[in-house]
């Protein structure tokens, strides 16, 4: 797609903006939605795309920690300037709360906050905006559907039957609200023994395939269990290097 300007006071919601919005959803928490969001954003940036990410998980924001971000966005002329990390422009709910205080806003407040992220952040040109949504089909997910009628979705699930079952509900909501599902990412799909190269299916098998069938979409990739090698120069506990076997899988997914 073409490039769009959301600079100089422009909003990502302005007419004529061509940014592709990709909401990452899951139904269940703890399946790796934030990990997948962060790594897809970083690998799209590695492909030369202009990428932003909004950590919209109000109650469980984790993107700053995962990307190793300690700084806060600057506010210049009443415009919020996102933090740049690995070539990705980052905005998180976590930037706007004191310490680790629980966030207890009600639905309408959350929607307002998100709207501000779209219109009061100086994103500049963006090809892709990745949205890391809270689990479930609650207020924020509904707000996103209303605010961004053209956003596309990636659904993350583990291979476990329960996770897939709940993810199917998130997918059903996407279909009901006419949002295109780009595909399924099956996370924690297996554990590969370094000694034997054999795969162990720790969380079972079939969740991803079942979703593909049920939602009539594609399997974008399977991510095994494994941690990034922590670099000393950039402390980012959840960002895989391009050369890491899992980093390569994320690059393949981003190309798709
Ligand atoms: P969610 O955003 O869906 O709640 P997270 O991305 O926060 O899930 O992941 C939950 C936990 O699992 C985190 O501690 C994360 O580091 C870990 N994790 C996610 N994916 C993997 C994986 N493929 N291998 C190992 N640990 C993972
Ligand atoms: Mg999360």
Tab-separated table of N, CA, C and O and ligand atoms in Angstrom, residues 29-30 32-35 55 57 60-63 66 132-135, ligand 2:
chain	number	residue	atom	x	y	z
A	29	UNK	N	-5.820	-15.020	27.424
A	29	UNK	CA	-4.563	-14.356	27.756
A	29	UNK	C	-3.458	-15.381	27.933
A	29	UNK	O	-3.733	-16.569	28.091
A	30	UNK	N	-2.234	-14.915	27.865
A	30	UNK	CA	-1.095	-15.782	28.150
A	30	UNK	C	-0.700	-16.728	27.035
A	30	UNK	O	0.132	-17.602	27.226
A	32	UNK	N	0.592	-15.642	24.154
A	32	UNK	CA	1.707	-15.073	23.411
A	32	UNK	C	1.329	-13.963	22.448
A	32	UNK	O	2.075	-13.626	21.531
A	33	UNK	N	0.182	-13.358	22.709
A	33	UNK	CA	-0.288	-12.285	21.828
A	33	UNK	C	0.714	-11.133	21.769
A	33	UNK	O	1.045	-10.647	20.686
A	34	UNK	N	1.184	-10.701	22.927
A	34	UNK	CA	2.122	-9.567	22.950
A	34	UNK	C	3.457	-9.955	22.330
A	34	UNK	O	4.046	-9.181	21.576
A	35	UNK	N	3.913	-11.164	22.627
A	35	UNK	CA	5.177	-11.643	22.049
A	35	UNK	C	5.077	-11.646	20.521
A	35	UNK	O	5.988	-11.184	19.828
A	55	UNK	N	0.287	-0.783	22.246
A	55	UNK	CA	0.029	-1.770	23.302
A	55	UNK	C	-1.251	-1.312	23.983
A	55	UNK	O	-1.238	-0.459	24.855
A	57	UNK	N	-3.313	-3.189	25.678
A	57	UNK	CA	-3.722	-4.058	26.775
A	57	UNK	C	-3.668	-3.245	28.070
A	57	UNK	O	-2.654	-3.187	28.759
A	60	UNK	N	-2.911	-5.222	31.235
A	60	UNK	CA	-1.707	-6.064	31.261
A	60	UNK	C	-0.666	-5.624	30.256
A	60	UNK	O	-0.026	-6.446	29.616
A	61	UNK	N	-0.494	-4.269	30.131
A	61	UNK	CA	0.483	-3.784	29.145
A	61	UNK	C	1.845	-4.400	29.421
A	61	UNK	O	2.258	-4.519	30.567
A	62	UNK	N	2.508	-4.844	28.369
A	62	UNK	CA	3.775	-5.544	28.573
A	62	UNK	C	4.797	-5.214	27.502
A	62	UNK	O	5.958	-5.604	27.599
A	63	UNK	N	4.356	-4.484	26.466
A	63	UNK	CA	5.248	-4.233	25.331
A	63	UNK	C	6.529	-3.465	25.725
A	63	UNK	O	7.614	-3.840	25.278
A	66	UNK	N	8.851	-5.979	27.242
A	66	UNK	CA	9.273	-6.983	26.259
A	66	UNK	C	10.305	-6.434	25.289
A	66	UNK	O	11.195	-7.150	24.846
A	132	UNK	N	-1.810	-4.473	19.770
A	132	UNK	CA	-1.812	-5.591	20.722
A	132	UNK	C	-3.001	-5.379	21.651
A	132	UNK	O	-2.978	-4.520	22.521
A	133	UNK	N	-4.061	-6.149	21.411
A	133	UNK	CA	-5.311	-5.941	22.146
A	133	UNK	C	-5.359	-6.750	23.435
A	133	UNK	O	-4.691	-7.764	23.561
A	134	UNK	N	-6.181	-6.313	24.388
A	134	UNK	CA	-6.376	-7.126	25.591
A	134	UNK	C	-7.073	-8.426	25.213
A	134	UNK	O	-7.722	-8.497	24.168
A	135	UNK	N	-6.952	-9.448	26.054
A	135	UNK	CA	-7.622	-10.710	25.732
A	135	UNK	C	-9.138	-10.550	25.701
A	135	UNK	O	-9.681	-9.651	26.329
B	2	LIG	MG1	-0.302	-9.353	26.282
